[in-house]
Coordinates of C-alpha atoms in Angstrom, one line a residue:
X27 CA 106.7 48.5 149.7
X28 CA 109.1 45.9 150.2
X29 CA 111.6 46.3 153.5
X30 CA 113.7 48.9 153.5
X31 CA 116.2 49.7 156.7
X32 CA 115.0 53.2 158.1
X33 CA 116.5 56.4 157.5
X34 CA 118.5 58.5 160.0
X35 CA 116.7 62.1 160.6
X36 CA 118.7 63.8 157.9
X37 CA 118.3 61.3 155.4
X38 CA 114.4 61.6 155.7
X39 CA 114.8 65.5 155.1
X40 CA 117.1 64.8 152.6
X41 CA 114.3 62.9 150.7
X42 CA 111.7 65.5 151.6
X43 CA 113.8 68.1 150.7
X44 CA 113.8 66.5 147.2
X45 CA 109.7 65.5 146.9
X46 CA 109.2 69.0 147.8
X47 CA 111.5 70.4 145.4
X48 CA 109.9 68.3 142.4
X49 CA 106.5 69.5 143.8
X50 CA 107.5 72.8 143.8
X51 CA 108.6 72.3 139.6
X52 CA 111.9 72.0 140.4
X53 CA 112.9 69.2 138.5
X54 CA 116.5 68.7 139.0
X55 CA 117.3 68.6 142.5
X56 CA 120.9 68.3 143.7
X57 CA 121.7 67.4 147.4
X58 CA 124.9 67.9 149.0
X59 CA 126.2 65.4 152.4
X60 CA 129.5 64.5 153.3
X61 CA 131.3 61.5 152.6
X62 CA 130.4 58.7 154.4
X63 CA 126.7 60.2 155.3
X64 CA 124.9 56.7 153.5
X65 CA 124.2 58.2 150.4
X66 CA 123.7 54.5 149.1
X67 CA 120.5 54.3 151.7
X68 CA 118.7 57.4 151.1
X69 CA 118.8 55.8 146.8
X70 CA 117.5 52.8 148.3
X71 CA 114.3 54.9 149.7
X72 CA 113.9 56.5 146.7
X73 CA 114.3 53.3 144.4
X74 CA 111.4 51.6 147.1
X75 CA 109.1 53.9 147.2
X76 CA 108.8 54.6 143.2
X77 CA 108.8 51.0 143.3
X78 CA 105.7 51.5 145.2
X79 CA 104.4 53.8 142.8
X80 CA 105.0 51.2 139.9
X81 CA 108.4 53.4 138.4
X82 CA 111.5 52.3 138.1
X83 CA 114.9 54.1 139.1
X84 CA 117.6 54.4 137.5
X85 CA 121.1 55.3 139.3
X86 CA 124.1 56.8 137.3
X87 CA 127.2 56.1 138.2
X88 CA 130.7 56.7 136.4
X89 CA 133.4 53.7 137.9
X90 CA 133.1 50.0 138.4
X91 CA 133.5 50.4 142.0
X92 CA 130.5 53.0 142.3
X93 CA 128.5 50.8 140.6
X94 CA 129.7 47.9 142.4
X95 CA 128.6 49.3 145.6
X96 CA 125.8 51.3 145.4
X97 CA 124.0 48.3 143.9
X98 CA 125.5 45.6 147.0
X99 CA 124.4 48.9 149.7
X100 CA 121.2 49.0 147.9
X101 CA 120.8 45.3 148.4
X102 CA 121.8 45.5 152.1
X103 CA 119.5 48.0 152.6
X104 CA 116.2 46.8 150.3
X105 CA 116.7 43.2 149.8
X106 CA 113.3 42.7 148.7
X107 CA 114.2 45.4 145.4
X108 CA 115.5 44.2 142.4
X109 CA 118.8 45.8 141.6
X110 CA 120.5 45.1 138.3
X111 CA 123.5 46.5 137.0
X112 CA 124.1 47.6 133.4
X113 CA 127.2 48.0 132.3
X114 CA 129.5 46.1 129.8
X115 CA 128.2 42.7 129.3
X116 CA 126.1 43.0 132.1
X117 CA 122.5 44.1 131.0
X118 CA 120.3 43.4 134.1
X119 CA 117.7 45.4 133.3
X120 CA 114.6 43.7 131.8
X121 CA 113.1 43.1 135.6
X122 CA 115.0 45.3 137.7
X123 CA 113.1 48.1 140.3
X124 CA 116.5 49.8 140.2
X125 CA 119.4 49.6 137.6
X126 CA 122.2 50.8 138.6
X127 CA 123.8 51.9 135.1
X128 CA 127.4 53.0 134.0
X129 CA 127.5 56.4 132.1
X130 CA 129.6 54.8 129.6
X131 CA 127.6 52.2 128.8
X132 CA 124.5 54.7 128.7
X133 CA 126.6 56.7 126.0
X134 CA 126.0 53.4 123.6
X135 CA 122.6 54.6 121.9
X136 CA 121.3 50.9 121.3
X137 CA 121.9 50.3 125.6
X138 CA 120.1 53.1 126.7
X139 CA 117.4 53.1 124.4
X140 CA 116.6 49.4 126.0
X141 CA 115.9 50.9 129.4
X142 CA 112.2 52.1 129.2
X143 CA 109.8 52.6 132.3
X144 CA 112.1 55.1 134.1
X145 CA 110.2 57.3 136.5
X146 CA 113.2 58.8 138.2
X147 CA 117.0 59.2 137.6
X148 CA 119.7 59.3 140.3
X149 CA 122.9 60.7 139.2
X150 CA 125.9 59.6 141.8
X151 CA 128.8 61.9 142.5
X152 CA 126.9 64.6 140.4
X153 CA 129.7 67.1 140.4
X154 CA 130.5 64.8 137.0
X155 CA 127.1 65.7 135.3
X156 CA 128.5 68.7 133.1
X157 CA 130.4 66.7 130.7
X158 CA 129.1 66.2 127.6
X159 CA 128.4 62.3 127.8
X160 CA 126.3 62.5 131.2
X161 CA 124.0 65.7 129.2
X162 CA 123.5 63.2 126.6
X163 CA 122.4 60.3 128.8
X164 CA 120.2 62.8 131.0
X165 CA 118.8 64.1 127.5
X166 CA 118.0 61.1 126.1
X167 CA 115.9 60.2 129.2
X168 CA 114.4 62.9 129.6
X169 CA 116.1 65.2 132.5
X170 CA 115.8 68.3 130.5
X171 CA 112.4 67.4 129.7
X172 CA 110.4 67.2 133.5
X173 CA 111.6 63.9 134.4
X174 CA 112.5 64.3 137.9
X175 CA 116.4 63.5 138.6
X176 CA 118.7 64.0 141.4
X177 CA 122.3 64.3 141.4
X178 CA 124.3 63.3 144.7
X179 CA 127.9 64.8 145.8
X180 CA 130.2 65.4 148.8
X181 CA 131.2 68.4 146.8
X182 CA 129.4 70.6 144.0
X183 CA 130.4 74.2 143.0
X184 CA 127.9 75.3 140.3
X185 CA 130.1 78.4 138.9
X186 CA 132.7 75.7 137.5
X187 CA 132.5 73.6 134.1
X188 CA 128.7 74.5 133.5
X189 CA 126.9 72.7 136.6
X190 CA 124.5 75.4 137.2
X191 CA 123.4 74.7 133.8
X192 CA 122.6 70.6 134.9
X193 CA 120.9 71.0 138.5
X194 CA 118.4 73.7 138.8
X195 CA 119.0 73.8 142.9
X196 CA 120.9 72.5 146.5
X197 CA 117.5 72.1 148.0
X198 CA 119.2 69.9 151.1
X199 CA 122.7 70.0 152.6
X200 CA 124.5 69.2 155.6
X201 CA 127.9 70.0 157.1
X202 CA 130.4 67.9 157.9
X203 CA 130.9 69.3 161.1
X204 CA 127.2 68.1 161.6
X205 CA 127.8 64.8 160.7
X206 CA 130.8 64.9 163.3
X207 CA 128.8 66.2 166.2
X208 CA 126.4 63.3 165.6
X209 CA 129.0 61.4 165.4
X210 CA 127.8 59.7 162.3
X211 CA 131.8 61.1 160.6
X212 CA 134.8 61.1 163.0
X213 CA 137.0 64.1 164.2
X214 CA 139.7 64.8 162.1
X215 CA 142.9 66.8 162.9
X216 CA 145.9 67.8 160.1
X217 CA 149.5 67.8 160.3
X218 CA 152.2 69.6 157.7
X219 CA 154.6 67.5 156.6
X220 CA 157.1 70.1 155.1
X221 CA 159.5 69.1 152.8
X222 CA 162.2 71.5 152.6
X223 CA 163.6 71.2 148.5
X224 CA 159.7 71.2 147.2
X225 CA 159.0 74.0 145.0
X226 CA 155.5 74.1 144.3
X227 CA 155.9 77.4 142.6
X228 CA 157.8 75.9 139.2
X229 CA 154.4 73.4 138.5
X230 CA 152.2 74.7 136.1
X231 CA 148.5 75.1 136.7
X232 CA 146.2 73.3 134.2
X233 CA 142.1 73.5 134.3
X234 CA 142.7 75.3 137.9
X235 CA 144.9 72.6 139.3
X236 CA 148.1 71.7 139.6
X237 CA 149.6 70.0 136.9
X238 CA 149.9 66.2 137.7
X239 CA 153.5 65.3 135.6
X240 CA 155.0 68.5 136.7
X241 CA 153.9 67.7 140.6
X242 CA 155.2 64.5 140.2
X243 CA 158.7 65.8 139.4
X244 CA 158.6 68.3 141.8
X245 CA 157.9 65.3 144.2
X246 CA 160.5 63.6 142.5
X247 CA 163.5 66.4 142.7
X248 CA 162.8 67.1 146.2
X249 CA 163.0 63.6 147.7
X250 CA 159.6 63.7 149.1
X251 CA 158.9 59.9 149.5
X252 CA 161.1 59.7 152.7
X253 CA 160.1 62.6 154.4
X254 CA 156.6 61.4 154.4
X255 CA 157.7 57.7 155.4
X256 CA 159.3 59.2 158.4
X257 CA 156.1 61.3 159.1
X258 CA 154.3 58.7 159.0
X259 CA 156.2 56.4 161.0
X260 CA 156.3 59.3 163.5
X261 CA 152.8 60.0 163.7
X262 CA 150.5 57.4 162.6
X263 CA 152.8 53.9 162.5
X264 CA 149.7 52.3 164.6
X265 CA 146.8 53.7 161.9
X266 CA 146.1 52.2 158.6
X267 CA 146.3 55.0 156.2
X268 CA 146.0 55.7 152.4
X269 CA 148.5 58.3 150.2
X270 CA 147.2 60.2 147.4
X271 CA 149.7 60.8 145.2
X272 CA 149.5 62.3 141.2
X273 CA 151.3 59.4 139.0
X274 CA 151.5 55.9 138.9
X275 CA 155.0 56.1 139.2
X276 CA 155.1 58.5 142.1
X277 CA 152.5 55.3 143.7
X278 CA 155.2 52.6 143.1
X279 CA 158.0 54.7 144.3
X280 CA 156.0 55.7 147.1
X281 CA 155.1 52.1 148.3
X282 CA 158.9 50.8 147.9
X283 CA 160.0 53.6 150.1
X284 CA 157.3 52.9 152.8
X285 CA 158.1 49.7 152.8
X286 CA 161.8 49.9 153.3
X287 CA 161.1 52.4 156.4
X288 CA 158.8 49.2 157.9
X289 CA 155.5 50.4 156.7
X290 CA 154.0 47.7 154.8
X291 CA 152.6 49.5 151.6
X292 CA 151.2 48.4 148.7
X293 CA 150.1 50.5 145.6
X294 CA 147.1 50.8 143.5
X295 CA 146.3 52.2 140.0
X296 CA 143.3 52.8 137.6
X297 CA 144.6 50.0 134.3
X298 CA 146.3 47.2 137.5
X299 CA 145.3 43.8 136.6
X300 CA 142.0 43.0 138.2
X301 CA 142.8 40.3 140.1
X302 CA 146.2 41.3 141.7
X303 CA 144.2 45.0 142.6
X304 CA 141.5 42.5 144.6
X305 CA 144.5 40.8 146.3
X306 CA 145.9 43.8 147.3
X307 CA 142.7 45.5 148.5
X308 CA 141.5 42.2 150.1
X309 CA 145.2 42.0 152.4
X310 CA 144.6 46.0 153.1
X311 CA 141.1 44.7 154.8
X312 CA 142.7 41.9 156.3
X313 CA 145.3 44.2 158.0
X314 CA 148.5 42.5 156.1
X315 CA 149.2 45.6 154.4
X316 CA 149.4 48.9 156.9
X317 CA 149.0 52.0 153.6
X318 CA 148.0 52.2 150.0
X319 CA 149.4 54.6 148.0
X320 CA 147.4 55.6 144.5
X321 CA 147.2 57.6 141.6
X322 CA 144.1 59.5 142.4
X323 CA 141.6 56.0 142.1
X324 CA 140.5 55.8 145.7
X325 CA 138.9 59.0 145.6
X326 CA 135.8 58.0 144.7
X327 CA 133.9 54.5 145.3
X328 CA 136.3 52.7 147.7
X329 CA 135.1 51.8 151.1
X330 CA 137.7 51.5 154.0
X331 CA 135.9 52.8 156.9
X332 CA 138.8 50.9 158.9
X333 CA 141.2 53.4 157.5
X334 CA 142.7 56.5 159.8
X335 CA 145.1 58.5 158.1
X336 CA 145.3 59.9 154.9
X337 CA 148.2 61.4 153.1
X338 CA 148.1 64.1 150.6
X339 CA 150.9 64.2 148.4
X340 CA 149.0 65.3 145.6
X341 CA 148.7 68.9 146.8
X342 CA 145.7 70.5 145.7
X343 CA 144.4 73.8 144.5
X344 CA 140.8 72.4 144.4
X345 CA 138.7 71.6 147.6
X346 CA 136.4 69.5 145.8
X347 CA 139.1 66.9 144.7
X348 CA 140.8 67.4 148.7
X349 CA 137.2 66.8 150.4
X350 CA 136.8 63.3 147.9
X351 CA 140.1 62.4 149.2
X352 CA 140.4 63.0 153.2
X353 CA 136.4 62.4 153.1
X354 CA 138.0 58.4 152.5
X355 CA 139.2 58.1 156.0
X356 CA 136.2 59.8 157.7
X357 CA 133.4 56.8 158.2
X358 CA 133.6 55.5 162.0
X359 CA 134.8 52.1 162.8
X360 CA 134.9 50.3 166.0
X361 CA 137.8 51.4 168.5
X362 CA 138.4 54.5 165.7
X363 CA 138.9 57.7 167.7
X364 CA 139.3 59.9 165.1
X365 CA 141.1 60.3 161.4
X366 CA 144.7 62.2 160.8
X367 CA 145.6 64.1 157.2
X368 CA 149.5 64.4 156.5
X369 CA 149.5 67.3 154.3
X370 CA 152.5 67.3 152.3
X371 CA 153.6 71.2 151.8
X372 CA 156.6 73.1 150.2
X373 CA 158.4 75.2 152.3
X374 CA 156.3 78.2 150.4
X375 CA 154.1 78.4 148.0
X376 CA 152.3 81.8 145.7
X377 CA 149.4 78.9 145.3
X378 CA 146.1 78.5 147.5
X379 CA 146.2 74.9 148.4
X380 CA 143.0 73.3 150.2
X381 CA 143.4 72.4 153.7
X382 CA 141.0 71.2 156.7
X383 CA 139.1 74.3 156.6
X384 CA 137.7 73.3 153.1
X385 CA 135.6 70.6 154.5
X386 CA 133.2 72.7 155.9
X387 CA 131.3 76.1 154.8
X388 CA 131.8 77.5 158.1
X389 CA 134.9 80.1 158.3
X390 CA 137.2 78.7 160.0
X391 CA 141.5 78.7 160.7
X392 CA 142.6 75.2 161.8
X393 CA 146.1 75.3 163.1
X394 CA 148.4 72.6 162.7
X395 CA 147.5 69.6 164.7
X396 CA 144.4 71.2 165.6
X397 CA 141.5 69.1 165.3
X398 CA 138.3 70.6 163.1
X399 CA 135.9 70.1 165.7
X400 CA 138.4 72.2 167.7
X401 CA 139.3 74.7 165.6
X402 CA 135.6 75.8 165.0
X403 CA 134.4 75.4 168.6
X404 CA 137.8 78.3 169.1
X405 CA 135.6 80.6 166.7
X406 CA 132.3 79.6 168.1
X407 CA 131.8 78.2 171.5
X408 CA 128.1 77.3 170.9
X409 CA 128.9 75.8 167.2
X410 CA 126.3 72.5 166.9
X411 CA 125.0 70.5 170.1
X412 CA 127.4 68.2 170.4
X413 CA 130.3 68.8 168.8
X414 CA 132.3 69.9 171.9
X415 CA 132.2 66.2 173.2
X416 CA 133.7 65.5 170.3
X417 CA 136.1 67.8 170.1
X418 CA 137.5 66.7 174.1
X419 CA 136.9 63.4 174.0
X420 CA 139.9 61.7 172.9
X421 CA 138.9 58.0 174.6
X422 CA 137.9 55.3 171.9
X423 CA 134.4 55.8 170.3
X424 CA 133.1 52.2 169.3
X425 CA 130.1 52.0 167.2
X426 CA 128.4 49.0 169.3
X427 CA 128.8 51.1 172.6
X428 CA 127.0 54.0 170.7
X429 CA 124.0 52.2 169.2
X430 CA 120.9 52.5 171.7
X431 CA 120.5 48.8 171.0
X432 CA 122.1 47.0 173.3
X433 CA 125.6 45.3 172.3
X434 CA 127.6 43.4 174.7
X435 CA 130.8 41.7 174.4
X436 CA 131.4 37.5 175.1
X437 CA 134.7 36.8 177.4
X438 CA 136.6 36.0 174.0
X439 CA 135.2 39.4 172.4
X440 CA 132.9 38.7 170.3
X441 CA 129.5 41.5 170.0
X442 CA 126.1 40.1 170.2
X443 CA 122.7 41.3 170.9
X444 CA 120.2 39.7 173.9
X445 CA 117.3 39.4 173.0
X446 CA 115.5 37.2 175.8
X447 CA 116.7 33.3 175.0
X448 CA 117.8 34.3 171.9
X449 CA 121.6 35.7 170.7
X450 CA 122.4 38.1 167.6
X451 CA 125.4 38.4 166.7
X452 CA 127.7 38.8 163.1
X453 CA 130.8 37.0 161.6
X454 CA 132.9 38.3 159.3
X455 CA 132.1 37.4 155.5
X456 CA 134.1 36.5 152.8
X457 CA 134.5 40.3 150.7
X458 CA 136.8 42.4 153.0
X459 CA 134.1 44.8 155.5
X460 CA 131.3 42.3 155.3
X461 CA 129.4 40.5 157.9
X462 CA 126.7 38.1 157.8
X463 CA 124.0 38.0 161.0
X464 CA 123.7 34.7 162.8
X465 CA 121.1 33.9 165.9
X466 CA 121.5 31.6 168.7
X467 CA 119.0 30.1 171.0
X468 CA 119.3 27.2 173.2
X469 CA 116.4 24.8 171.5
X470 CA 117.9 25.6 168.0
X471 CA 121.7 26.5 168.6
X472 CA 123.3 28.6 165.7
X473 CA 121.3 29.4 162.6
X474 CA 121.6 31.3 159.3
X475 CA 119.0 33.3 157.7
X476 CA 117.9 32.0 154.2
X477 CA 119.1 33.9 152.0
X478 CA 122.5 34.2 154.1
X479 CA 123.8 37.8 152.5
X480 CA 126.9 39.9 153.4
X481 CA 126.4 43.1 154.6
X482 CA 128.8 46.3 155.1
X483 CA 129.5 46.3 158.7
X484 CA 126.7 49.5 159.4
X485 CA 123.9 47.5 157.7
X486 CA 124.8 44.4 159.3
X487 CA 124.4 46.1 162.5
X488 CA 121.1 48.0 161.4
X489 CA 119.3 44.7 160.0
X490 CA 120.8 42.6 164.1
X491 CA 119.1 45.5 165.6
X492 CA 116.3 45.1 163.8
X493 CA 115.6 41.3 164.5
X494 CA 116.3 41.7 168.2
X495 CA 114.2 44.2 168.9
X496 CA 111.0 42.3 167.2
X497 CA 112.0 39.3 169.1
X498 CA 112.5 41.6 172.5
X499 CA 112.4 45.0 172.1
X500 CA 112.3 45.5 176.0
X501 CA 115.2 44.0 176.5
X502 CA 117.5 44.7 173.3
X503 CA 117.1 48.1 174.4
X504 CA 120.0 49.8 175.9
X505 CA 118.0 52.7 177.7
X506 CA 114.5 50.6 178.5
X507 CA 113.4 51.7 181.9
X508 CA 113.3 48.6 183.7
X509 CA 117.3 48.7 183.4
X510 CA 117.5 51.4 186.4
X511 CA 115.6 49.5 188.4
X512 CA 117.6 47.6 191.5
X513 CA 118.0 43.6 190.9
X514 CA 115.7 41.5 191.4
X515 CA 116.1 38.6 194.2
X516 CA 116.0 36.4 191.2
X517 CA 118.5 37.7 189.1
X518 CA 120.9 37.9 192.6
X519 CA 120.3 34.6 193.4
X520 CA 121.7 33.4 189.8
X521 CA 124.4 35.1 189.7
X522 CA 125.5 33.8 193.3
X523 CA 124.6 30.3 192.1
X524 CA 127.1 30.9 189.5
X525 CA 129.7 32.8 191.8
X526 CA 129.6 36.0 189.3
X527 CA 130.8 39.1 191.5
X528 CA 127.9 41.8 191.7
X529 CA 129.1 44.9 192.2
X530 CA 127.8 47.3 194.8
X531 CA 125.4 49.7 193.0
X532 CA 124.6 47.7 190.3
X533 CA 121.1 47.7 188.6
X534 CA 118.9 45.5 187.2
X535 CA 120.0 46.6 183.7
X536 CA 124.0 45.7 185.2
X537 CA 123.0 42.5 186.2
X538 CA 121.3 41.5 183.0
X539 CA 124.5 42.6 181.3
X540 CA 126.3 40.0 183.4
X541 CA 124.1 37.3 183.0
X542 CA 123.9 37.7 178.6
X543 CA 127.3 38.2 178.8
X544 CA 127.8 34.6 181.4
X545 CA 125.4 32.6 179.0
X546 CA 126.9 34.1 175.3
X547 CA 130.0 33.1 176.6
X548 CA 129.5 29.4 176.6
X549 CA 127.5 29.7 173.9
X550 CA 129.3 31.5 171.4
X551 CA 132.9 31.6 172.6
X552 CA 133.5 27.6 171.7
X553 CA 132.0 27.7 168.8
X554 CA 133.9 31.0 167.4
X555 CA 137.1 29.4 168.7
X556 CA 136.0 26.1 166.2
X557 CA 135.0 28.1 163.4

C-alpha cells in the first residue's frame, strides 16, 4: 500500500466502525463528524487500502469545489494513489485508484457506464443522497445491490426527505464538542445581533424553511445591512469573517454596506464568472479583503480555516443547513483562539430558529456570548476530558505549539523543524492555504522535494513531521526524555561562545531550543528576506 499520512484515533474507529459494519451485512454505512474533522483523510485510507486489495473507489461529490478538494486532500494525503476527477470534460478515469466523480456527470448513462472495477463507493456530504439523481447513480453501481458504500456528513437526520431509506445505519459519530476538547475544532461563542423592524413572522415557510425571497425582503424592509456592519465592526473588526445571507442581491447590498462602514467585503455567488470568484477568494486568503458575504455557496466545499467569525443573516429553521454554515469558521489556524457567530434575530419570532446549541446532541442552553464549551461544562462539570481547558483558556492556541513535534520559530518568524543538521520548514504556495516543505542542511543548503506539491497547511505540517522524525526522531520530538535533562558542558560552552543568555533553570531540551533557533536564524532568515 502506497504512503498514506496516519490517521488521528477517531479517524481509525471511524474506518473500523465501517469494515465492521460491512462485516456485519450492513452494507450502507453512514458516518457522522463535524466539519473540519479531515473527512478528506479517512477517504484517502479507504481509497489505499482497497487499492491494496486490487478495487477501485469511487467518491461522489455534488459541487466543483467538493470535487476540487477532496481529490487535491486525497493527493496531500496519498500521493502515491491515483486520483482522477470525472466530471464535465474531465474523464480521468481509465487508470485512476480513486475517481473522484460529480453526481451530475454520473447522471449521464454513457459516463457512468465507463467506470467499471468499482469495489467501494464514497458518497460526500451524504445528507444529499435522497434525491432522485444520487438513487440513480448508487443503483446503477450497485449500492442497493451489496456493494459496500458509505455516505459522509456534518449533518444527517434520517426522518427527513427519505434518507433512512438510502443508509441502512450511523455506525460511527462524534461530537463536536469532542472535537473541541481535542482541540482538533475551536471554541466558539454567539452573539444576537437584534434588529429592531425585522419581522420574521410575515416570511413564509417552504420545505420546513424559511422562504429565501420573502427573508430577503424582510431583510430588506428592516434595514438589516447596517445593523450588522456595526456589529461587526463592534465585535469582530480584527477577525476575518464570512456572512451567509439568502439572495444574491441581499450579497451585493450586503458587501457595499460593509464596505462603506470600513470593512473591506467582497461578495460571492453560485453563476459569478470563474475567474473574478478566484480573484476574490484568492485576495480573501491573502488578507486584502476582511468578509465575504454569499448566497448560501460557502456552505459546503470552501476551505478558510483562517476565517473567525461567521454571520448568519440567513436565519434558519433547519440545524442541518446552520451546522454547514458556522461549521466554516471552526478548523484551527495558527494564533486563532476561537470562532464568533453574529446571529442576526428579529426582535421576536413564533419560529424555532437554530442556534449554538444545534451543533451538538448534548442538551444544552447557551446564553448569549457564552461560549459552547462553556455553556455545556455549566450543565455538566465533568463533560469530556479536556474541554474545560478549552473553555478557560482564552490565550492564543497555535497549531505548531500544539503538535508534539517540535516547532520553533527563526528571529524573523519563520516555523521550522530540527532535526539534527538538518532544517524543515514550509513556504507559502501559490493557491491561497497551501504550503510546500523545504529542508535545509549545511552541506546541501535549501532543497525541494521532487515532485515539489502544495499542501493544505495541516498536511503540510503532517508530511514535515514526518521527514524529521525519520531523519531524528529523538530530537524532533518535543517531549523526548533527554529534553529534561540539565545542559550539557558542551551545549553551555556554545552558547557562551556565542554570547546567547541561558537562563537559570534551563534544561537541556531549552538550550537545544536556543541553539536551532541561533543556527535557523542565519540560515533561513536571509534567505526568506530574499525570496
Amino acid at each position: 500500500m502506497s504512503e498514506t499520512l496516519p490517521l488521528r484515533p477517531y479517524q481509525r474507529a471511524a474506518i473500523d466502525a465501517v469494515y465492521k459494519a460491512i462485516g456485519n451485512g450492513c452494507t450502507r454505512p453512514a458516518v457522522l463528524l463535524p466539519t473540519g474533522s479531515g473527512k478528506t483523510v479517512i477517504f484517502s485510507h479507504l481509497g489505499a487500502e482497497q487499492h491494496a486489495h486490487g478495487k477501485r473507489t469511487l467518491v461522489v461529490a455534488h459541487t466543483n469545489e467538493l470535487i476540487k478538494q477532496a481529490a487535491d486532500k486525497m493527493r496531500a494525503v496519498s500521493p502515491g494513489l491515483n486520483v482522477g476527477i470525472v466530471k464535465a470534460e474531465r474523464d480521468e478515469h481509465q487508470d485512476a485508484d480513486v475517481i473522484v466523480a460529480s453526481v451530475q456527470t454520473l447522471a449521464v448513462e454513457k459516463r457512468r457506464q465507463a467506470i467499471t472495477g468499482v469495489g467501494m463507493v464514497v458518497v460526500d456530504e451524504c445528507h444529499h443522497a435522497a434525491a432522485r439523481t444520487y438513487r440513480e447513480v448508487l443503483d446503477h453501481f450497485g449500492s442497493f445491490n451489496g456493494l459496500p458504500t458509505v455516505g459522509f456528513t456534518a449533518t444527517l437526520h434520517r426522518q427527513d426527505g427519505g434518507l433512512a431509506e438510502v443508509w441502512d445505519e450511523v455506525v460511527y459519530k462524534r461530537d463536536v464538542l469532542e472535537m473541541i476538547a481535542d482541540r482538533h475544532l475551536v471554541n466558539v461563542r454567539g452573539k444576537a445581533v437584534r434588529v429592531a423592524g425585522l419581522d420574521l413572522d410575515s416570511v413564509k415557510t417552504r420545505h420546513g424553511d424559511l422562504q429565501d425571497g420573502q427573508l430577503a425582503q424582510a431583510l430588506d424592509e428592516s434595514n438589516a445591512a447596517p445593523v450588522v456592519a456595526e456589529a461587526y465592526a463592534e465585535f469582530a473588526s480584527d477577525r476575518q469573517g464570512v456572512v451567509f445571507v439568502p439572495t444574491i442581491a441581499t450579497a451585493k447590498a450586503m458587501a457595499e454596506v460593509m464596505t462603506a462602514r470600513g470593512i473591506c467585503t467582497a461578495a460571492v455567488w453560485g453563476d459569478m464568472p470563474k475567474e473574478e470568484r478566484a480573484a476574490t477568494l484568492k485576495a480573501y486568503a491573502d488578507g486584502d479583503i476582511q468578509v465575504l458575504t454569499n448566497a448560501m455557496v460557502l456552505t459546503e466545499g470552501w476551505d478558510a480555516p483562517w476565517a473567525s467569525c461567521a454571520v448568519i443573516a440567513r436565519p434558519t429553521k433547519s440545524p442541518g443547513l446552520y451546522v454547514q454554515m458556522v461549521g466554516r469558521v471552526l478548523r484551527p489556524w495558527p494564533g486563532k483562539r476561537d470562532a464568533l457567530v453574529l446571529d442576526v434575530m428579529g426582535a421576536s419570532t413564533r419560529h424555532k430558529l437554530a442556534t449554538l446549541a444545534d451543533l451538538t446532541e448534548r442538551e444544552v442552553i447557551v446564553e448569549d456570548d457564552e461560549s459552547l464549551a462553556a455553556a455545556v461544562l455549566d450543565d455538566d462539570p465533568d463533560a469530556y476530558p479536556g474541554l474545560r481547558a478549552v473553555a478557560v483558556d482564552w490565550q492564543d492556541i497555535s497549531l505548531f505549539d500544539e503538535s508534539p513535534v517540535r516547532w520553533l520559530r527563526t528571529q524573523g518568524g519563520m516555523w521550522f523543524i530540527p532535526a539534527g543538521g538538518a532544517l524543515y520548514f514550509l513556504l507559502p504556495g501559490d493557491e491561497p492555504g497551501a504550503y510546500r516543505i523545504r529542508r535545509s542542511t549545511p552541506e546541501e543548503g535549501i532543497r525541494a522535494p521532487s515532485p515539489d506539491p502544495e499542501y493544505p497547511l495541516e498536511f503540510a505540517m503532517q508530511w514535515a513531521e514526518l521527514y524529521a522524525q525519520r531523519a531524528a526522531r529523538h530530537l524532533a520530538q518535543r517531549g523526548a526524555g533527554w529534553r529534561q535533562r540539565p545542559p550539557s558542558p558542551k551545549q553551555l560552552g556554545w552558547c557562551r561562545w556565542k554570547r546567547i543568555p541561558v537562563p537559570q533553570g534551563a534544561t537541556a531540551g531549552d538550550v537545544s531550543d536556543l541553539q536551532a533557533v541561533y543556527d535557523a536564524s542565519l540560515r533561513l532568515d536571509p534567505w526568506a528576506r530574499a525570496a
